[in-house]
CSV table of C-alpha atoms (C1' of nucleotides) in Angstrom, one decimal:
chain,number,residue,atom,x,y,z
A,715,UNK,CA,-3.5,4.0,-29.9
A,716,UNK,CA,-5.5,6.3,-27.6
A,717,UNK,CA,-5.5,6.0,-24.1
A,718,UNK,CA,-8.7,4.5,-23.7
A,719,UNK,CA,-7.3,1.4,-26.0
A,720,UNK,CA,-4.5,1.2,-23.9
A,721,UNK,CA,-6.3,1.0,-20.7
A,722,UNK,CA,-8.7,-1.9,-21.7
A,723,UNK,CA,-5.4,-3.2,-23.2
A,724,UNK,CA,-3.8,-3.3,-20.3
A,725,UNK,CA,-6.3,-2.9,-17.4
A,726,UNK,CA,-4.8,-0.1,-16.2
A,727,UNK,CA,-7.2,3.4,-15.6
A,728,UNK,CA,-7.0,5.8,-18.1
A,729,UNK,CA,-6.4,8.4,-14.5
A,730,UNK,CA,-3.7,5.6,-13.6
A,731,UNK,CA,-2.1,6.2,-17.1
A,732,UNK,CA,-2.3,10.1,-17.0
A,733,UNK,CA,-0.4,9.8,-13.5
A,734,UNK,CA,2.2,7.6,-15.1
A,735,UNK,CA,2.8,9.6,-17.0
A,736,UNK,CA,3.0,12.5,-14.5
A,737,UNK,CA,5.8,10.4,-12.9
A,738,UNK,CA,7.6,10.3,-16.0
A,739,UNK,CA,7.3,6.4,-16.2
A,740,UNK,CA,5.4,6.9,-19.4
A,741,UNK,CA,5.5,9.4,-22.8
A,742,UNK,CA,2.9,9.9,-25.4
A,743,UNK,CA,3.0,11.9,-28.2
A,744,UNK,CA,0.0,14.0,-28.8
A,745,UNK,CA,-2.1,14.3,-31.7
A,746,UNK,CA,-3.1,17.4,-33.5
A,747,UNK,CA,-6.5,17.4,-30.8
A,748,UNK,CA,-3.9,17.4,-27.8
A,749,UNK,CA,-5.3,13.4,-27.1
A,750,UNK,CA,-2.1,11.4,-26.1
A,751,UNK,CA,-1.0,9.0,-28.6
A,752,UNK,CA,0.3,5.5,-27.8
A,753,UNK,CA,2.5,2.8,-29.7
A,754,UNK,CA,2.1,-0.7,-29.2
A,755,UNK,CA,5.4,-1.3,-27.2
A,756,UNK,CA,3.4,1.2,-24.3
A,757,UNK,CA,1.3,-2.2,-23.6
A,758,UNK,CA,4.1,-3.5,-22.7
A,759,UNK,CA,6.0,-1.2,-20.8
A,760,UNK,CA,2.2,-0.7,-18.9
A,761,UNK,CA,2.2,-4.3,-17.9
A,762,UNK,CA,5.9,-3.8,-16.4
A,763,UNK,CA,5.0,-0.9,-14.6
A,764,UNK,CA,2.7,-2.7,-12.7
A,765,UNK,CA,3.9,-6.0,-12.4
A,766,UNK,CA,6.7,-3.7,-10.0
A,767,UNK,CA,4.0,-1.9,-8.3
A,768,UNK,CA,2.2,-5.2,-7.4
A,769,UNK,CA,6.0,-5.8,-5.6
A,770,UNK,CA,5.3,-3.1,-3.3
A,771,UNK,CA,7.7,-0.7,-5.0
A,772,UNK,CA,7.0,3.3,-5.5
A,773,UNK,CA,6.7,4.7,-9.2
A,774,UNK,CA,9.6,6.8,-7.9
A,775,UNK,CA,11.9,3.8,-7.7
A,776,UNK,CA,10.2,2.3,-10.9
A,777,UNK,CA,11.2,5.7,-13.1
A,778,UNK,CA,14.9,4.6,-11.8
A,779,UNK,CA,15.3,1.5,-13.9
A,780,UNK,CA,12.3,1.0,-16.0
A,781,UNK,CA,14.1,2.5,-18.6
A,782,UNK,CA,16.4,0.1,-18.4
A,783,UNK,CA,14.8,-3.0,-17.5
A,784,UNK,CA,12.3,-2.1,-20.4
A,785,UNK,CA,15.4,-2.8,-23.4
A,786,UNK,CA,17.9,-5.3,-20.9
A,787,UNK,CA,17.3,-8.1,-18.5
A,788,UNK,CA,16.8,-7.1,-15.0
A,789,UNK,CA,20.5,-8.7,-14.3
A,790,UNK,CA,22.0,-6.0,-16.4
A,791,UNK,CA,20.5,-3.1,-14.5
A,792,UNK,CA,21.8,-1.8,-11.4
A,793,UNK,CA,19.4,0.0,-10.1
A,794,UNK,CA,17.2,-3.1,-9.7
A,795,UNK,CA,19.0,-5.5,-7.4
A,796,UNK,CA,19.4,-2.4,-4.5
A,797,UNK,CA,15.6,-1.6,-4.9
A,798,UNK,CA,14.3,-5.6,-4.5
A,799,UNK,CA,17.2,-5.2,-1.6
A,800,UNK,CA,16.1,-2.8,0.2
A,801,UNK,CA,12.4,-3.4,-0.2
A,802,UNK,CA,13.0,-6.8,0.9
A,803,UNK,CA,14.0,-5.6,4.7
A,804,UNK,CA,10.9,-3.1,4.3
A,805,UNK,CA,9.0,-6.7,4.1
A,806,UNK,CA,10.7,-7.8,6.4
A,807,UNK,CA,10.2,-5.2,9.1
A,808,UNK,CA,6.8,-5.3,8.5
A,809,UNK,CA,6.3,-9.0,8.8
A,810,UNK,CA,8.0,-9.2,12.3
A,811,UNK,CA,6.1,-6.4,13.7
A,812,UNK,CA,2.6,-7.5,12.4
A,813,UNK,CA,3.9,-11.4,13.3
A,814,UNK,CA,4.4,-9.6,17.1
A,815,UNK,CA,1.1,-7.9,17.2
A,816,UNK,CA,-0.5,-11.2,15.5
A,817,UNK,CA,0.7,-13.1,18.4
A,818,UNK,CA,-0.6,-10.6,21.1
A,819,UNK,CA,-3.7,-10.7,19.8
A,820,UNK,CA,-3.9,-14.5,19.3
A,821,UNK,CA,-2.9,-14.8,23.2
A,822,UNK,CA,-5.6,-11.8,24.2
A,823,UNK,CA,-8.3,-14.4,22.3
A,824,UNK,CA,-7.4,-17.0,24.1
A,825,UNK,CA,-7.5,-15.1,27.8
A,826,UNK,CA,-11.2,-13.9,27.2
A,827,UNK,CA,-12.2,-17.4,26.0
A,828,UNK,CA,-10.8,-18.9,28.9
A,829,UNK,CA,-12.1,-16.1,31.2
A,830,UNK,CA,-15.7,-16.8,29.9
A,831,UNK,CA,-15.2,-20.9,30.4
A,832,UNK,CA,-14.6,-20.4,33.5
A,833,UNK,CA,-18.2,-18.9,34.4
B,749,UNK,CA,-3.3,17.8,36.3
B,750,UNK,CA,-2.9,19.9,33.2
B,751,UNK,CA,-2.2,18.2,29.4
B,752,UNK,CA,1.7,18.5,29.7
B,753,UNK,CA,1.7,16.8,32.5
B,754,UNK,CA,-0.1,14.2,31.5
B,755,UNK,CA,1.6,14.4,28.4
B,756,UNK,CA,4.9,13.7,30.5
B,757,UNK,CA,3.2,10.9,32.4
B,758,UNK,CA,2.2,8.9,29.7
B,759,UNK,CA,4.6,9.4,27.2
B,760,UNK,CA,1.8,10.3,24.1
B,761,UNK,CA,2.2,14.3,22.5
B,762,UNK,CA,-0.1,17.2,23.5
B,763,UNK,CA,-1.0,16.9,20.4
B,764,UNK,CA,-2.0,13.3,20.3
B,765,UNK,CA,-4.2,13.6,23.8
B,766,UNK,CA,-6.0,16.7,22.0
B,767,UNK,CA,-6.9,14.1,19.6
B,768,UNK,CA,-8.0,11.4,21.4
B,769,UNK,CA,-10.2,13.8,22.8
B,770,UNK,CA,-11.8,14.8,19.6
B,771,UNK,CA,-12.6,11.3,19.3
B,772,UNK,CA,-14.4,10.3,22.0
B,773,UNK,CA,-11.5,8.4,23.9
B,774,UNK,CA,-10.0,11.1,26.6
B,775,UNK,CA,-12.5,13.6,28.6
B,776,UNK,CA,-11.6,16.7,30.7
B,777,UNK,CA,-12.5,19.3,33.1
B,778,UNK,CA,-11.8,22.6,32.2
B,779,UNK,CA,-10.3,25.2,34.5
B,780,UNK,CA,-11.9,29.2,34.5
B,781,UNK,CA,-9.1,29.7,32.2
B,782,UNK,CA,-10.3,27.0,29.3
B,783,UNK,CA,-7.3,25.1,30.3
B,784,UNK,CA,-8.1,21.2,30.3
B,785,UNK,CA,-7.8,19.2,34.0
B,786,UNK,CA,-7.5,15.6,34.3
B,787,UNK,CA,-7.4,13.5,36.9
B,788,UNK,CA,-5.3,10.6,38.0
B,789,UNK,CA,-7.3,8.1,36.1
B,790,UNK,CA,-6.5,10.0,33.3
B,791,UNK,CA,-3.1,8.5,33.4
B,792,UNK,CA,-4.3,4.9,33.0
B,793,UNK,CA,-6.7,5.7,30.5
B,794,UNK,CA,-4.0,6.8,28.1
B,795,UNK,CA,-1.7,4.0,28.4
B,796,UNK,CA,-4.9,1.6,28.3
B,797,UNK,CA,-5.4,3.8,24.8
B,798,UNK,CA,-1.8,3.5,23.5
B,799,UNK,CA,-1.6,-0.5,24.0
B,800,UNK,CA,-4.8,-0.9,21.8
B,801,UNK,CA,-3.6,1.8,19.1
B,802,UNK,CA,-0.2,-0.6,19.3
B,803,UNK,CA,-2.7,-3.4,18.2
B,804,UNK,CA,-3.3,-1.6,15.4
B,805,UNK,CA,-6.9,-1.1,17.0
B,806,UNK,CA,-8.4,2.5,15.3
B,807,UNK,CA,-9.8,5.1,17.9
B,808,UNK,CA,-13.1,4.4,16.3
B,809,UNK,CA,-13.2,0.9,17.5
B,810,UNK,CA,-11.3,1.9,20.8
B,811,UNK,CA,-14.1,3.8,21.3
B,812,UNK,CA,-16.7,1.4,20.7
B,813,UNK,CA,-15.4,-0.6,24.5
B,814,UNK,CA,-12.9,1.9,26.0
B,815,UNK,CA,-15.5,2.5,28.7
B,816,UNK,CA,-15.8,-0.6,29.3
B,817,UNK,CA,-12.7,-2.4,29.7
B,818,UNK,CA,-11.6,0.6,32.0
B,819,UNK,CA,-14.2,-0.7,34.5
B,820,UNK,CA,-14.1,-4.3,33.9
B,821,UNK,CA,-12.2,-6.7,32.4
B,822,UNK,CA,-12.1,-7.2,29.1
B,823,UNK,CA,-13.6,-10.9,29.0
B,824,UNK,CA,-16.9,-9.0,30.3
B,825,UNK,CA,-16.9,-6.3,27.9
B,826,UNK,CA,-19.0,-8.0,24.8
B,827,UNK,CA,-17.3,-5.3,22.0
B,828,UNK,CA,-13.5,-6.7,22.5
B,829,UNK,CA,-13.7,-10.2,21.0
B,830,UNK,CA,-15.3,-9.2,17.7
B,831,UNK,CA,-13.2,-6.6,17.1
B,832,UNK,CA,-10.0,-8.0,17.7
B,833,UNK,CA,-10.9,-10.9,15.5
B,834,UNK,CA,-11.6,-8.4,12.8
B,835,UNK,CA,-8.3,-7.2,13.1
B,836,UNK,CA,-6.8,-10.7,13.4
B,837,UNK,CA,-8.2,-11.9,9.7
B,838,UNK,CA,-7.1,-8.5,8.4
B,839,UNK,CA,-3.6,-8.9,9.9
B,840,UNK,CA,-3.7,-12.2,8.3
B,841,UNK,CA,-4.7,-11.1,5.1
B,842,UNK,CA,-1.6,-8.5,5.2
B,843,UNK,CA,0.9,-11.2,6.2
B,844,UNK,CA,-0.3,-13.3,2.9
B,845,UNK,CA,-0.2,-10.7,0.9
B,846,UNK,CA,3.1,-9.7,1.8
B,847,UNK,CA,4.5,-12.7,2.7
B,848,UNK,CA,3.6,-13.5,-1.1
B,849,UNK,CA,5.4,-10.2,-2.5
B,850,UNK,CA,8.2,-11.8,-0.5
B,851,UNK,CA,8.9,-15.1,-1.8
B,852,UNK,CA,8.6,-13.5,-5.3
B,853,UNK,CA,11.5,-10.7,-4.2
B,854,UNK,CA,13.6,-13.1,-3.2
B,855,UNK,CA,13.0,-15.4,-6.3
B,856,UNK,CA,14.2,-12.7,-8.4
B,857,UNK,CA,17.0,-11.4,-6.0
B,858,UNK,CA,18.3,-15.1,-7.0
B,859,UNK,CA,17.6,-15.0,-10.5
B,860,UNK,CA,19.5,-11.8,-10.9
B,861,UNK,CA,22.3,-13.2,-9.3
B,862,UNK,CA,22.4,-16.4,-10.5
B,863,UNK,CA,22.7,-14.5,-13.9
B,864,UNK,CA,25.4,-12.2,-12.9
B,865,UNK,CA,27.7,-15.1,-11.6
B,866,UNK,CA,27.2,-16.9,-15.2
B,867,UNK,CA,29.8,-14.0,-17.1
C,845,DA,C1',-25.4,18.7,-38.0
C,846,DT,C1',-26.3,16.4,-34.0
C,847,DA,C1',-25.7,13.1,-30.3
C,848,DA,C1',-22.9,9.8,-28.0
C,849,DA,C1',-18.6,8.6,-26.7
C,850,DC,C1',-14.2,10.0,-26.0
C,851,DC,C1',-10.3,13.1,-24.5
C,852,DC,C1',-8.2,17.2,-22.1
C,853,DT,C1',-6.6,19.7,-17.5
C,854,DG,C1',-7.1,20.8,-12.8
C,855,DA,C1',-8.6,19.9,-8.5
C,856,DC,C1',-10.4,17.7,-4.5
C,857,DA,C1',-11.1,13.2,-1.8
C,858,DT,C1',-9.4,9.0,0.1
C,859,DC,C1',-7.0,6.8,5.2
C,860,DA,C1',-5.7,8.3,10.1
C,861,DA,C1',-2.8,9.4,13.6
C,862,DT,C1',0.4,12.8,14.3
C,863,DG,C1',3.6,17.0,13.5
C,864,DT,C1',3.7,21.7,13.2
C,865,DC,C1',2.6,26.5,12.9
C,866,DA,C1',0.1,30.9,13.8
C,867,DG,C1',-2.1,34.0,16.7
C,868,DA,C1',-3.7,34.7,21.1
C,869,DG,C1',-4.6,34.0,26.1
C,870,DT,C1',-2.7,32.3,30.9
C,871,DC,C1',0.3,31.3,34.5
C,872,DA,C1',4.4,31.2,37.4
C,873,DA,C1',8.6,32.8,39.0
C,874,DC,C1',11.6,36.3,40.0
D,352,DG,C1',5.3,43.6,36.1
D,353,DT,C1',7.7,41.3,33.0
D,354,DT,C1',9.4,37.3,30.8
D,355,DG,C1',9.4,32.6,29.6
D,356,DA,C1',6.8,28.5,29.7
D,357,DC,C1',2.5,26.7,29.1
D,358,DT,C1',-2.2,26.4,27.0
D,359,DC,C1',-6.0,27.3,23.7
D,360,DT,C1',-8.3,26.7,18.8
D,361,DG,C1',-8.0,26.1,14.0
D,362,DA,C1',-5.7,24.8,10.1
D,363,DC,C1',-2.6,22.7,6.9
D,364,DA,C1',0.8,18.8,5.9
D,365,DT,C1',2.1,14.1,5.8
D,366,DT,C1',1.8,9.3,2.3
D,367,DG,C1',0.7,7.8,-2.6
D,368,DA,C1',-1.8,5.6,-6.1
D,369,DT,C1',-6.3,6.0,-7.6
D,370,DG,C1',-11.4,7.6,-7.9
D,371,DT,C1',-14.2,11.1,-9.3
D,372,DC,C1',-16.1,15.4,-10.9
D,373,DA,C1',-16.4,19.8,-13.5
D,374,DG,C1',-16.1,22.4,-17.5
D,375,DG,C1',-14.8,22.2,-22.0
D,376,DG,C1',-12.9,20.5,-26.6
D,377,DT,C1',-12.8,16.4,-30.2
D,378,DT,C1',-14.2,12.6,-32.9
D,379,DT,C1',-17.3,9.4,-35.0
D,380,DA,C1',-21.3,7.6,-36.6
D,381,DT,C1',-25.8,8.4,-38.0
DNA sequence: ATAAACCCTGACATCAATGTCAGAGTCAAC
DNA sequence: GTTGACTCTGACATTGATGTCAGGGTTTAT
């Protein structure tokens, strides 16, 4: 499979394949031309890579347990658990500071609606 | 008043007051010398510039009312409403999405450790 | 054999406020 | 008058997955 199959197989962008690659989350062999050369499991392992980039994680922490994750359960890995951990309170962080400024502006809304009743 | 003073006075960098020049937000006088002079004003200008950047506000649309809401209040200043609405539907957009990435991190922080207490 | 479609690498752009550095000029205090 | 602290401009770096382009080689179908 070439890298244009893959990327209609898996939606991904042929450029988002070649920089997977890059970040040594996935190989190719290479035919005789130098064009990369996929098997089928690389649908796959595509589809995993982004199903944990859609979690907000980096490829960097991918490349630490896809290898793993891509021939064992996630349970089995123990890279994984401290990743989901710590992006978790990353969430988190962000979630209480946009809550805060969500609620400032919410209240600043309110003060220029009543301001304008009042007239 | 000279820029490390007011840099001093309002807590924001050299750097960043350069900035906020460059953008339309912060103007000075200059001395013979080329060195920039602000007045007192300038003081509460910058602080009015840090709480909307804390909104999450960009200098563009700081810009867009900044004169404004330092002569009047905001209620009279037609820019403000629309554009913190704008931010409000984006902030809420942001809190979905990650509020979305969180349920599913937690989901699988369980799952992994519900299979980890089964050996 | 030619044209269209595909692939290669390398590089720059994106977003945006801020940090940092270099090289040079200015000011203040002693 | 010298030294240290301050200021100036201009430029590059940061963050990170992805888009896009240029210039060139390959494959495939007609």
């Amino acid at each position: 499979m070439k890298i244009g199959e893959l990327s209609k197989a898996t939606g991904a962008s042929v450029r988002s394949l070649r920089y997977y690659e890059q970040k040594g989350l996935l190989t190719a062999s290479r035919q005789a031309s130098g064009y990369r050369e996929y098997n089928q499991l690389a649908i796959e392992q595509v589809n995993t890579i982004q199903l944990y980039l859609s979690l907000g994680l980096s490829t960097e922490q991918i490349a630490g347990f896809l290898h793993c994750v891509m021939i064992s359960k996630e349970a089995f890995c123990a890279e994984v658990l401290p990743v989901y951990e710590k992006k978790l309170a990353e969430i988190d962080e962000q979630l209480a500071l946009l809550t805060a400024i969500r609620s400032n502006l919410i209240d600043r809304i309110a003060s220029i609606r009543e301001e304008r009743m009042e007239e």
